[in-house]
PDB file of C-alpha atoms in Angstrom:
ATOM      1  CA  UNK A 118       9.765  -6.349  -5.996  1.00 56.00           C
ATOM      2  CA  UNK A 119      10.950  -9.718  -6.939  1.00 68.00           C
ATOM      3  CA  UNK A 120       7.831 -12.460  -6.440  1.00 81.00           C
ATOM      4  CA  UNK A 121       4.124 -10.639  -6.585  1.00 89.00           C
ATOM      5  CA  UNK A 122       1.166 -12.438  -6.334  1.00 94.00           C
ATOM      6  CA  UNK A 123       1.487 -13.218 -10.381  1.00 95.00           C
ATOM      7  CA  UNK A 124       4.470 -14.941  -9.747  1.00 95.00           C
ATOM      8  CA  UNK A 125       3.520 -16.954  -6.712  1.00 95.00           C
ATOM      9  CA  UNK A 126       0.078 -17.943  -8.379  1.00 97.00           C
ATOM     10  CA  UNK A 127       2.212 -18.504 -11.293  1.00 97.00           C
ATOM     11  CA  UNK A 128       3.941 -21.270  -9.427  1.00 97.00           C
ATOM     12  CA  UNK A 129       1.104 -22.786  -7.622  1.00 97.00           C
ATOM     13  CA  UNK A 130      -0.875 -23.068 -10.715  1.00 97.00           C
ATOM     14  CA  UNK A 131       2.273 -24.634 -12.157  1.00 97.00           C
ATOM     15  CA  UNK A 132       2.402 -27.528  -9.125  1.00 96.00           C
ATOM     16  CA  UNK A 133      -1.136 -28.196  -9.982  1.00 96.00           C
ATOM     17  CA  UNK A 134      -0.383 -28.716 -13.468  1.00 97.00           C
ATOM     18  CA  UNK A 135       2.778 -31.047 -12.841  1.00 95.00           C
ATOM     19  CA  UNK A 136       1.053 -33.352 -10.704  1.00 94.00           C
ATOM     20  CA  UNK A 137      -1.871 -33.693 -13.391  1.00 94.00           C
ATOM     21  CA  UNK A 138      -2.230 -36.345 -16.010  1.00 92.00           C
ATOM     22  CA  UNK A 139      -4.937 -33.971 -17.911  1.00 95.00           C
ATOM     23  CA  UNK A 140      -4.551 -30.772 -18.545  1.00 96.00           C
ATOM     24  CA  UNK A 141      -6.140 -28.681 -16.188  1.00 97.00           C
ATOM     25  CA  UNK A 142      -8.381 -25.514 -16.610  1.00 95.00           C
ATOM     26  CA  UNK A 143      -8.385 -22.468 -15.056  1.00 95.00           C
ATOM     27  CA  UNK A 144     -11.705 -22.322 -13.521  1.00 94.00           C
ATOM     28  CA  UNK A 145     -10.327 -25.962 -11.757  1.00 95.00           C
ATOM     29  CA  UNK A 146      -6.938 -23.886 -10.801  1.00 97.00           C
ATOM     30  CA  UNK A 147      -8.649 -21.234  -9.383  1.00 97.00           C
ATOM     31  CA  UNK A 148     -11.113 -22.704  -7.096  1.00 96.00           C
ATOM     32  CA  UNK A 149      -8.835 -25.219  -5.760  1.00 96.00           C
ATOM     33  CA  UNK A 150      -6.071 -22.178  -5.437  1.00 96.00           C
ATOM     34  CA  UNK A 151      -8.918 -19.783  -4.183  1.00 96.00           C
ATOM     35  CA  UNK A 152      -7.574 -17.439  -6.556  1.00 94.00           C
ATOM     36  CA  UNK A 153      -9.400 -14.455  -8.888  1.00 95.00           C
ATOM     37  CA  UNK A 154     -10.329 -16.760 -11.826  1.00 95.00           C
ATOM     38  CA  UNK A 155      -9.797 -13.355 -14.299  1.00 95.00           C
ATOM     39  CA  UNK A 156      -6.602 -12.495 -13.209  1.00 96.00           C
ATOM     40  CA  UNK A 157      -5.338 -16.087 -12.889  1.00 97.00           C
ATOM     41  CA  UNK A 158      -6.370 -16.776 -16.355  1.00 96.00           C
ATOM     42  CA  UNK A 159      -4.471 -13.832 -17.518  1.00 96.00           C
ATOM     43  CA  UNK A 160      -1.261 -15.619 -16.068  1.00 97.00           C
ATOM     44  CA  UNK A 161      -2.378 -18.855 -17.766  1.00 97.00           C
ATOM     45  CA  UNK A 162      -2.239 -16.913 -20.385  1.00 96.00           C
ATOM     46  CA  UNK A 163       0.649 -15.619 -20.012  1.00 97.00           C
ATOM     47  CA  UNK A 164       2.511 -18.493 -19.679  1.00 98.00           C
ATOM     48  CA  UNK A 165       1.126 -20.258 -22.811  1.00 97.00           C
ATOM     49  CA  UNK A 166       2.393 -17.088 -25.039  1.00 97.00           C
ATOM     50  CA  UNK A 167       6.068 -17.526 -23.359  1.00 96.00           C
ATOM     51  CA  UNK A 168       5.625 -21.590 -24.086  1.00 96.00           C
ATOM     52  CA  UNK A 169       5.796 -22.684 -20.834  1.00 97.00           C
ATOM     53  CA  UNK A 170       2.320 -23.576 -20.929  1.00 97.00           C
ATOM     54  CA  UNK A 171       0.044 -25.429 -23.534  1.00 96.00           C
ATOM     55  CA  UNK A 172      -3.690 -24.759 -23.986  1.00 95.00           C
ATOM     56  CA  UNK A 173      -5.981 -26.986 -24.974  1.00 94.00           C
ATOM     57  CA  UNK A 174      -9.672 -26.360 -26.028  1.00 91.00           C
ATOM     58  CA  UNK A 175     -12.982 -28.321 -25.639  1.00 84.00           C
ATOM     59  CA  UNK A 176     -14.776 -29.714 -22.929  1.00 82.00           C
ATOM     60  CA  UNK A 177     -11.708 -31.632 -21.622  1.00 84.00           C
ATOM     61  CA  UNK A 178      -9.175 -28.622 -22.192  1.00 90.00           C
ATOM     62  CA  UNK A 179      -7.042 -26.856 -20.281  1.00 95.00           C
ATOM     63  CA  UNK A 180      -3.061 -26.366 -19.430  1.00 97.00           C
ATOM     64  CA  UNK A 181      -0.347 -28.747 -19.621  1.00 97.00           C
ATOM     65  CA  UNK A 182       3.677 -28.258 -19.491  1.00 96.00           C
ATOM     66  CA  UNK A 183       4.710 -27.319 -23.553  1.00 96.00           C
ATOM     67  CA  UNK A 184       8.293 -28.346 -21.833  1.00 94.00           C
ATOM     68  CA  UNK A 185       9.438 -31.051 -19.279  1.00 94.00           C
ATOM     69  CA  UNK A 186       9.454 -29.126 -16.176  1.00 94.00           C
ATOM     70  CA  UNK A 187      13.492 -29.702 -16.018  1.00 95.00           C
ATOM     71  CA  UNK A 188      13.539 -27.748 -19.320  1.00 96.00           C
ATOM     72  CA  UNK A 189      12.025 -24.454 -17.190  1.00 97.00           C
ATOM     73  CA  UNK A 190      13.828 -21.704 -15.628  1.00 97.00           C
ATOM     74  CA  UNK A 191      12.399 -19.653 -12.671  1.00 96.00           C
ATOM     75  CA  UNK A 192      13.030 -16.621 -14.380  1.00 95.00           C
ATOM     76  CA  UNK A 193      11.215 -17.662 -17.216  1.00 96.00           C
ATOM     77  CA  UNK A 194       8.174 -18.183 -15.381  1.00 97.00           C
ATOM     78  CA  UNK A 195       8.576 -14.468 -13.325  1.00 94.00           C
ATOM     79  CA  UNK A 196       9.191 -13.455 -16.229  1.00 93.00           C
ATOM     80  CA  UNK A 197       6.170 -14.409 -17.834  1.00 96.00           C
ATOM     81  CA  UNK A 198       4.018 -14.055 -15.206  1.00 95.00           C
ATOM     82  CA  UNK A 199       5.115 -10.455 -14.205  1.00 91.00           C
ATOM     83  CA  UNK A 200       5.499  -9.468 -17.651  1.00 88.00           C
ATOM     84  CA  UNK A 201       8.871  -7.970 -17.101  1.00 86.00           C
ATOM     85  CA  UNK A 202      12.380  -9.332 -15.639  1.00 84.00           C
ATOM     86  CA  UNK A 203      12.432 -10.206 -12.630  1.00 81.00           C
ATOM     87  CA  UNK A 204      13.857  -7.377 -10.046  1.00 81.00           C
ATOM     88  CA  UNK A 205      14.971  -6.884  -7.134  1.00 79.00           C
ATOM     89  CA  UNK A 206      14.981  -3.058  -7.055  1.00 75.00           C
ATOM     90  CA  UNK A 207      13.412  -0.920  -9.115  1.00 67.00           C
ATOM     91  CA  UNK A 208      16.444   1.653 -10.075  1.00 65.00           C
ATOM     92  CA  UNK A 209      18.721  -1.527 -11.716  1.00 58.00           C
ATOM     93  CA  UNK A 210      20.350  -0.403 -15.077  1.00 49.00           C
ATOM     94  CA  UNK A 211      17.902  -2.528 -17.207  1.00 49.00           C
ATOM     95  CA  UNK A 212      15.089  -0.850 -16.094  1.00 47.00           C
ATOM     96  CA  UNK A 213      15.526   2.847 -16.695  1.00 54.00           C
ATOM     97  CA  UNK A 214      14.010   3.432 -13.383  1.00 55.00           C
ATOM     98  CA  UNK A 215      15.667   5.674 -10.831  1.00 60.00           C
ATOM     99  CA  UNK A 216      13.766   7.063  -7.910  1.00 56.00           C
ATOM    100  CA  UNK A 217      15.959  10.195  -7.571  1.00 59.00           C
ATOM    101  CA  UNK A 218      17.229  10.356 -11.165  1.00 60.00           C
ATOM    102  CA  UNK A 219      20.728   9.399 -10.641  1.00 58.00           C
ATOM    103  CA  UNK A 220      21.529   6.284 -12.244  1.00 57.00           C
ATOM    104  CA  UNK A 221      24.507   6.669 -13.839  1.00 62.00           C
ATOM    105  CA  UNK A 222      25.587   8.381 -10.531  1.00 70.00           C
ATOM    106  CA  UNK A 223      24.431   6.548  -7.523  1.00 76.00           C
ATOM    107  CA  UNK A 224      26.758   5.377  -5.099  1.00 80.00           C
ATOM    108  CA  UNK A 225      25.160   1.902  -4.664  1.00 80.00           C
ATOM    109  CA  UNK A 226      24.359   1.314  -8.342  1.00 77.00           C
ATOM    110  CA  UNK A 227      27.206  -1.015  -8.946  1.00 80.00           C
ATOM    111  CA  UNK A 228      26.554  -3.018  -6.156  1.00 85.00           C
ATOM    112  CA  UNK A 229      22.811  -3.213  -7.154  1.00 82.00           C
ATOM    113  CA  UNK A 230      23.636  -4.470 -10.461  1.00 82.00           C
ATOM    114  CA  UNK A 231      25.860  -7.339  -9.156  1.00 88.00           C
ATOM    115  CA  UNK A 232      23.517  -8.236  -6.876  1.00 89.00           C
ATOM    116  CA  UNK A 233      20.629  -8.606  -9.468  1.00 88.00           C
ATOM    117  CA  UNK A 234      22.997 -10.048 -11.683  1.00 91.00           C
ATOM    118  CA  UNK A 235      23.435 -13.264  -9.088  1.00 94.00           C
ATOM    119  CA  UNK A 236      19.873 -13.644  -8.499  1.00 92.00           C
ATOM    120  CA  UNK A 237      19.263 -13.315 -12.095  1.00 92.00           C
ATOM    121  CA  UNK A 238      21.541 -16.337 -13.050  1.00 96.00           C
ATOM    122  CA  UNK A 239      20.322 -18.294 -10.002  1.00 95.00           C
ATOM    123  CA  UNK A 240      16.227 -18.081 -11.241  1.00 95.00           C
ATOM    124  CA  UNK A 241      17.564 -18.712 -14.628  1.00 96.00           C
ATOM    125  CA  UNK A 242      19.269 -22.136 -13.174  1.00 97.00           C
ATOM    126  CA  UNK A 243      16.833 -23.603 -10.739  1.00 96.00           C
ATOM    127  CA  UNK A 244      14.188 -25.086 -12.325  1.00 97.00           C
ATOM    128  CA  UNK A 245      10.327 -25.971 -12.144  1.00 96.00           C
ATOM    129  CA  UNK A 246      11.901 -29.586 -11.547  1.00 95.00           C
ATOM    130  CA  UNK A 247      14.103 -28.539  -8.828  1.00 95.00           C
ATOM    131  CA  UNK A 248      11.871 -26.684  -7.035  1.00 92.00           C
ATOM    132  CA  UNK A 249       8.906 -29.086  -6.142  1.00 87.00           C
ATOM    133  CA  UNK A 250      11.510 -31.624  -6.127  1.00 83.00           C
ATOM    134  CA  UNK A 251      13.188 -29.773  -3.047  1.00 51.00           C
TER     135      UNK A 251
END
């Protein structure tokens, strides 16, 4: 699957964060998002290990942008927040998962791989900028 809820927290965290002029914490992110506050911070941190995100300690800490948001890729931030590629299936070559065990053989393989391969370079050219521009 593409987007989970990683991803689309991911994002709305992330629209938070852009509109702020102070970084913003997770315990802020979560309530307003009515999200998990353990499993959103694990995306926060997430995000700060790929350098999308900064974090900053102390009383006034929390996340801001490490980049501008024009600077960030969609697929960076699935990629990051799901901790793997971003997928559309699950049996694409990258991922050494087949459901019947016929990869090299499947019928629809090639078309699966082109497909992912457009979505792939479409994430990687829309950015965070573009997208709560739209």
């Amino acid at each position: 699957m593409l987007l989970t809820r990683a991803s689309e927290y991911a994002l709305l965290s992330l629209d938070i964060i852009i509109k702020s002029d102070f970084p913003v914490g997770s315990e802020q992110l979560a309530k307003e998002l009515h999200i998990p506050k353990s499993f959103l911070a694990k995306i926060l941190q997430n995000l700060a290990k790929s350098e999308i995100l900064v974090s900053h300690r102390g009383a006034q800490g929390g996340y801001t942008l490490k980049r501008e948001s024009k600077d960030i890729s969609l697929y960076d931030i699935i990629n990051s927040a799901e901790g793997k590629k971003p997928a559309v299936f699950n049996c694409i070559s990258y991922s050494d998962t087949c459901p019947n065990g016929v990869i090299g053989t499947c019928a629809i393989s090639p078309f699966l791989v082109r497909f992912q391969f457009k979505i792939d370079n479409y994430l990687k050219n829309l950015t965070l900028q573009e997208l709560f521009d739209a």
